[in-house]
Coordinates of C-alpha atoms and ligand atoms in Angstrom, one line a residue:
M7 CA 54.6 -7.5 213.2
K8 CA 52.9 -10.2 211.1
P9 CA 55.1 -12.9 209.6
D10 CA 56.3 -12.0 206.1
K11 CA 55.1 -15.2 204.5
P12 CA 52.0 -15.9 202.6
L13 CA 48.9 -16.3 204.7
D14 CA 46.6 -19.3 204.5
V15 CA 43.6 -17.6 202.9
A16 CA 40.9 -20.3 202.9
P17 CA 40.1 -20.1 206.7
L18 CA 40.1 -16.3 206.5
L19 CA 37.7 -16.4 203.6
E20 CA 35.5 -18.8 205.4
R21 CA 35.3 -16.6 208.6
L22 CA 34.7 -13.6 206.4
L23 CA 31.8 -15.2 204.7
A24 CA 30.4 -16.2 208.1
G25 CA 30.4 -12.6 209.1
D26 CA 33.2 -12.8 211.7
R27 CA 34.1 -9.3 212.7
T28 CA 37.7 -9.9 213.4
A29 CA 38.1 -11.5 210.0
I30 CA 36.9 -8.3 208.4
A31 CA 39.7 -6.3 210.1
E32 CA 42.3 -9.0 209.2
A33 CA 41.1 -9.1 205.6
L34 CA 41.2 -5.3 205.3
N35 CA 44.8 -5.3 206.6
L36 CA 45.6 -8.0 204.1
V37 CA 44.3 -6.2 201.0
D38 CA 46.1 -3.1 202.2
D39 CA 49.4 -4.9 202.7
Q40 CA 52.1 -3.8 200.2
R41 CA 54.5 -6.6 200.8
S42 CA 54.7 -8.9 197.8
A43 CA 54.2 -12.1 199.7
Q44 CA 51.0 -10.8 201.1
R45 CA 49.9 -9.4 197.8
E46 CA 49.5 -12.9 196.4
S47 CA 47.4 -13.8 199.4
A48 CA 45.4 -10.7 199.0
L49 CA 44.6 -11.5 195.4
E50 CA 43.6 -15.0 196.4
L51 CA 41.2 -13.6 198.9
L52 CA 39.7 -11.1 196.4
D53 CA 39.3 -13.9 193.9
G54 CA 37.6 -16.0 196.6
L55 CA 35.2 -13.1 197.2
A56 CA 34.5 -12.7 193.5
I57 CA 33.1 -16.2 193.1
H58 CA 30.9 -16.1 196.2
K59 CA 27.7 -14.3 195.1
E60 CA 26.6 -13.9 198.8
A61 CA 29.9 -11.9 199.3
Q62 CA 28.6 -9.2 197.0
R63 CA 25.2 -8.6 198.5
A64 CA 26.0 -5.1 199.9
H65 CA 24.7 -2.0 198.2
V66 CA 27.6 0.4 197.9
V67 CA 26.8 4.1 198.4
G68 CA 29.2 7.0 197.8
F69 CA 29.0 10.3 199.7
T70 CA 31.0 13.0 197.9
G71 CA 31.3 16.8 198.1
A72 CA 33.6 19.6 199.2
P73 CA 35.4 19.4 202.6
G74 CA 33.2 20.7 205.3
A75 CA 29.9 20.1 203.4
G76 CA 28.8 17.8 206.1
K77 CA 29.3 14.3 204.6
S78 CA 30.5 12.7 207.8
S79 CA 27.8 14.4 209.8
L80 CA 25.0 13.2 207.4
L81 CA 26.4 9.7 207.3
N82 CA 26.5 9.6 211.0
A83 CA 22.8 10.6 211.2
L84 CA 21.9 8.2 208.4
V85 CA 23.8 5.3 210.0
E86 CA 21.9 5.8 213.2
T87 CA 18.6 5.6 211.4
L88 CA 19.6 2.5 209.5
R89 CA 20.8 0.8 212.6
E90 CA 17.2 1.0 214.0
H91 CA 16.5 -1.5 211.3
S92 CA 19.3 -3.8 212.5
L93 CA 21.2 -3.4 209.2
R94 CA 24.9 -4.1 209.2
I95 CA 26.9 -1.2 207.9
G96 CA 30.5 -0.8 206.7
I97 CA 32.0 2.7 206.2
I98 CA 35.1 3.7 204.3
A99 CA 36.3 7.2 204.7
V100 CA 38.8 8.2 202.0
D101 CA 41.0 11.2 202.2
P102 CA 43.0 11.6 199.0
S103 CA 44.9 14.6 200.4
S104 CA 46.0 13.2 203.7
Q105 CA 49.5 11.8 204.0
R106 CA 48.9 10.8 207.6
S107 CA 48.8 7.0 207.7
G108 CA 45.5 5.7 208.7
G109 CA 43.7 8.9 207.9
A110 CA 42.9 9.4 211.5
L111 CA 41.8 13.0 211.0
L112 CA 39.0 12.2 208.6
G113 CA 37.3 9.7 210.8
D114 CA 37.0 12.2 213.6
R115 CA 33.6 13.5 212.7
M116 CA 32.1 10.0 212.7
R117 CA 31.3 9.9 216.3
L118 CA 30.1 6.3 216.5
S119 CA 29.3 5.3 220.0
A120 CA 30.8 2.1 221.4
S121 CA 27.4 0.5 221.3
A122 CA 27.0 1.4 217.7
R123 CA 30.3 -0.2 216.9
E124 CA 29.3 -3.4 218.7
A125 CA 26.0 -3.4 216.9
G126 CA 27.5 -4.1 213.6
I127 CA 29.0 -0.8 212.3
F128 CA 32.5 -0.9 211.0
L129 CA 34.5 2.3 210.1
R130 CA 37.7 2.2 208.1
S131 CA 39.7 5.4 207.3
M132 CA 42.1 5.4 204.4
A133 CA 44.7 8.0 203.6
A134 CA 46.7 8.4 200.4
R135 CA 50.1 7.5 201.7
D136 CA 52.6 6.2 199.1
R137 CA 50.6 3.7 197.2
L138 CA 51.8 1.7 194.3
G139 CA 48.3 1.1 192.9
G140 CA 46.8 4.4 193.9
L141 CA 44.0 5.1 196.4
A142 CA 41.2 4.1 194.0
D143 CA 42.5 0.5 193.8
A144 CA 42.9 0.2 197.6
T145 CA 39.4 1.6 198.1
R146 CA 38.0 -0.9 195.6
A147 CA 39.7 -3.8 197.4
S148 CA 38.4 -2.7 200.8
T149 CA 35.0 -2.3 199.4
A150 CA 35.0 -5.9 198.1
V151 CA 36.0 -7.0 201.6
L152 CA 33.3 -5.0 203.4
S153 CA 30.7 -6.1 200.8
A154 CA 31.1 -9.6 202.2
G155 CA 30.0 -8.8 205.7
F156 CA 27.6 -5.9 205.5
D157 CA 24.2 -4.9 204.0
W158 CA 25.3 -1.4 203.2
V159 CA 28.8 0.0 202.5
F160 CA 29.2 3.7 202.5
I161 CA 32.3 5.4 201.0
E162 CA 33.0 9.0 202.0
T163 CA 35.3 10.9 199.6
V164 CA 36.4 14.5 199.5
G165 CA 36.8 16.4 196.3
I166 CA 35.6 17.8 193.1
G167 CA 36.4 16.5 189.6
Q168 CA 38.7 13.5 189.2
S169 CA 37.9 11.9 192.5
E170 CA 34.1 12.1 191.7
C171 CA 34.7 10.1 188.5
E172 CA 36.7 7.5 190.4
V173 CA 34.2 7.1 193.2
A174 CA 31.3 7.0 190.7
Q175 CA 33.0 3.9 189.1
L176 CA 33.0 2.2 192.4
V177 CA 29.6 2.7 193.9
D178 CA 26.0 1.6 193.1
T179 CA 24.5 4.9 194.2
L180 CA 26.3 8.3 194.4
V181 CA 25.1 11.0 196.8
F182 CA 26.5 14.5 196.3
V183 CA 26.4 16.7 199.4
A184 CA 26.4 20.4 198.6
Q185 CA 27.8 23.1 200.9
P186 CA 25.5 26.1 201.0
G187 CA 27.2 29.2 199.5
A188 CA 30.3 27.3 198.3
G189 CA 29.7 28.0 194.6
D190 CA 30.0 24.2 194.0
T191 CA 27.3 24.3 191.3
L192 CA 29.3 26.4 188.9
Q193 CA 32.4 24.3 189.4
F194 CA 30.5 21.2 188.8
M195 CA 28.8 22.5 185.7
K196 CA 32.2 23.5 184.3
A197 CA 33.6 20.1 185.1
G198 CA 30.6 18.5 183.4
I199 CA 30.1 16.1 186.3
L200 CA 26.5 17.1 187.3
E201 CA 25.5 13.9 185.5
L202 CA 27.3 11.6 187.9
P203 CA 25.3 11.8 191.2
D204 CA 22.1 9.9 191.7
I205 CA 21.0 12.0 194.6
F206 CA 21.7 15.6 195.5
V207 CA 21.5 16.9 199.1
V208 CA 21.9 20.5 200.1
N209 CA 23.0 20.1 203.7
K210 CA 22.8 22.8 206.5
S211 CA 19.2 23.7 205.7
D212 CA 19.3 25.3 209.2
T213 CA 21.3 28.2 207.6
G214 CA 18.2 29.3 206.0
A215 CA 18.5 31.7 203.0
E216 CA 22.0 30.6 202.1
A217 CA 20.9 26.9 201.8
E218 CA 17.8 28.0 199.9
R219 CA 19.9 29.9 197.3
T220 CA 22.2 27.0 196.8
R221 CA 19.3 24.7 196.4
S222 CA 17.7 26.8 193.7
E223 CA 21.0 27.3 191.9
L224 CA 21.6 23.6 191.9
G225 CA 18.0 22.9 190.8
G226 CA 18.4 25.2 187.8
A227 CA 21.7 23.5 186.8
L228 CA 20.1 20.1 187.2
Q229 CA 17.2 21.0 184.9
L230 CA 19.8 21.8 182.2
A231 CA 21.7 18.6 182.8
E232 CA 18.5 16.5 182.9
A233 CA 17.9 16.9 179.2
Q234 CA 21.0 14.8 178.6
A235 CA 20.3 12.1 181.2
A236 CA 18.0 9.4 180.2
A237 CA 18.4 6.4 182.4
G238 CA 14.9 6.4 183.8
W239 CA 16.0 7.9 187.1
T240 CA 15.7 11.6 187.8
P241 CA 18.1 12.5 190.5
P242 CA 16.2 14.1 193.4
L243 CA 17.3 17.3 195.0
L244 CA 16.9 17.1 198.8
S245 CA 17.4 19.5 201.7
A246 CA 18.7 18.3 205.0
S247 CA 20.3 19.4 208.2
A248 CA 22.6 16.9 209.8
R249 CA 22.8 19.2 212.8
D250 CA 19.0 19.2 213.4
R251 CA 18.4 15.7 212.1
V252 CA 16.1 17.0 209.5
G253 CA 15.6 15.3 206.1
I254 CA 17.6 12.2 207.1
D255 CA 14.7 9.8 206.5
E256 CA 14.2 11.2 203.0
I257 CA 17.8 10.6 202.2
Q258 CA 17.4 7.0 203.3
T259 CA 14.2 6.7 201.3
Q260 CA 15.8 8.0 198.1
I261 CA 18.9 5.8 198.5
E262 CA 16.6 2.8 198.8
A263 CA 14.5 3.9 195.9
H264 CA 17.5 4.2 193.7
R265 CA 18.8 0.8 194.9
Q266 CA 15.5 -0.7 193.8
H267 CA 15.3 1.2 190.6
S268 CA 18.9 0.3 189.5
R269 CA 18.5 -3.4 190.3
E270 CA 15.2 -3.7 188.5
S271 CA 16.3 -1.7 185.5
G272 CA 19.6 -3.6 185.1
E273 CA 21.5 -0.3 185.7
F274 CA 23.0 -1.9 188.7
A275 CA 24.7 -4.7 186.8
R276 CA 25.6 -2.5 183.9
R277 CA 27.3 0.0 186.2
R278 CA 29.3 -2.6 188.1
E279 CA 30.5 -4.0 184.8
A280 CA 31.4 -0.5 183.5
G281 CA 33.2 0.2 186.8
Q282 CA 35.3 -2.9 186.6
L283 CA 36.2 -2.2 183.0
A284 CA 37.2 1.4 183.9
F285 CA 39.3 0.0 186.8
A286 CA 41.1 -2.6 184.7
T287 CA 41.7 -0.1 181.8
E288 CA 43.0 2.5 184.2
S289 CA 45.3 0.1 186.2
L290 CA 46.8 -1.4 183.0
S291 CA 47.3 1.8 181.1
R292 CA 48.8 3.5 184.2
R293 CA 51.4 0.7 184.3
Y294 CA 51.9 -0.1 180.6
G295 CA 50.6 2.9 178.7
E296 CA 48.2 2.8 175.8
W297 CA 50.7 1.0 173.8
G298 CA 50.9 -1.8 176.4
L299 CA 47.2 -2.1 176.3
A300 CA 47.2 -2.4 172.6
Q301 CA 49.5 -5.4 172.9
I302 CA 46.6 -7.5 174.3
G303 CA 44.0 -6.1 171.9
G304 CA 42.9 -3.0 173.7
A305 CA 39.7 -2.2 175.5
G306 CA 37.6 -4.7 173.5
T307 CA 39.7 -7.6 174.8
L308 CA 39.6 -6.3 178.3
S309 CA 35.8 -6.3 178.6
G310 CA 35.7 -9.8 177.1
R311 CA 38.2 -11.1 179.6
L312 CA 36.3 -9.5 182.5
E313 CA 33.1 -11.1 181.3
Q314 CA 34.7 -14.5 181.2
A315 CA 36.6 -14.0 184.4
G316 CA 35.2 -17.2 185.9
E317 CA 37.0 -17.7 189.2
R318 CA 39.1 -14.6 188.9
S319 CA 38.2 -11.2 190.4
A320 CA 38.8 -8.1 188.4
F321 CA 42.0 -7.7 190.4
G322 CA 43.1 -11.2 189.2
V323 CA 42.2 -10.4 185.6
V324 CA 44.3 -7.2 185.7
L325 CA 47.3 -9.2 187.1
D326 CA 46.9 -11.9 184.4
L327 CA 46.7 -9.3 181.6
G328 CA 49.7 -7.4 183.0
R329 CA 51.8 -10.6 182.8
E330 CA 50.6 -11.1 179.2
I331 CA 51.6 -7.5 178.3
E332 CA 55.0 -8.0 179.9
N333 CA 55.5 -11.2 177.9
A334 CA 54.4 -9.4 174.7
L335 CA 56.9 -6.7 175.4
R336 CA 59.6 -9.3 175.9
G337 CA 58.7 -10.6 172.5
K338 CA 57.4 -14.0 173.6
Ligands
GDP654 N1 24.9 24.4 210.7 C1 25.2 23.2 210.3 N2 26.5 22.7 210.4 C2 26.7 21.4 210.0 C3 25.7 20.6 209.6 N3 26.2 19.4 209.2 C4 27.6 19.5 209.5 N4 27.8 20.7 210.0 C5 29.2 21.2 210.4 O1 30.0 21.4 209.3 C6 31.3 21.1 209.6 C7 31.8 20.0 208.7 O2 31.1 18.8 208.9 P1 31.7 17.4 208.4 O3 30.6 16.4 208.6 O4 33.0 17.1 209.0 O5 31.9 17.6 206.9 P2 32.7 16.7 205.8 O6 34.0 17.3 205.6 O7 31.9 16.9 204.5 O8 32.7 15.3 206.3 C8 31.3 20.6 211.1 O9 31.7 21.7 211.9 C9 29.9 20.3 211.3 O10 29.5 20.4 212.7 C10 24.3 21.1 209.5 O11 23.4 20.4 209.1 N5 24.2 22.4 209.9
MG655 MG1 34.2 14.0 206.6

């Protein structure tokens, strides 16, 4: 058991920025620690990461889709490919439904060999548990930590609907993995979230006709959705088989193309800003309600404060604003 007193953050931050592997594990434990003494330290660490530009170099990619679509299998194949280029890769597997601490079940499909792990791949599983701040906040904090030490950070999330919106706010590139024959397309159209993913992959192309049908269904729906999207990027629709290692290179190529496009077009910065604003708005309104938010001037104030955060991370800004709201409520 770790001591229940605040941790000295400066040396940890230094080791983290130097790419020390054990520091990554320590930092992930720290930001996941619910004890109040550690929460102060966690915040200090996140603030430290926010002011170091080199700590945000990672490109963050979300893999989302129904359970069993093959997200873990595709990631596994992709990671192997990326490793051939000696890239350092962090992976977060999020299971919103799991109450099992550590989310051990979810990580199962990621069969990373020992050599892969030594070679600079880091896998972290996260389960819902009983979290004060919700899983999305915890995932955001873990992503900030992994971004300090890796070139790529992948986040695997299960689900349709709400969780897609949450992960979309956290990642630079969103990949949707479709399960052949699952009827995802219709559900997605109804939920109006076909606009979110940057890349679509129909996995299990080895199933033949079924995968083909899903692909053309999804293609039709995308053509309808495309009329609305106008960000200069047309989401590609890819076919792949994680089982047969088919189409993996093309997924990598498209992720890299989207990374380049979004950085050059300014979409990257715009999206990170929007994500932070959504995170701050969501955290504060969850705790204090719309009325609480209005006490500090509403959403307009929020984005201004995030813009001028200076040495504070978005987490720090949220804490500061929370205190201001509490003071306002007390009539100070
Ligand atoms: N036929 C076939 N099965 C696959 C393929 N990719 C994954 N699977 C299987 O689909 C199931 C779910 O895979 P998994 O990667 O755990 O899906 P996840 O829940 O989306 O992470 C497993 O039994 C996999 O072996 C594929 O390309 N073809
Ligand atoms: Mg999985």
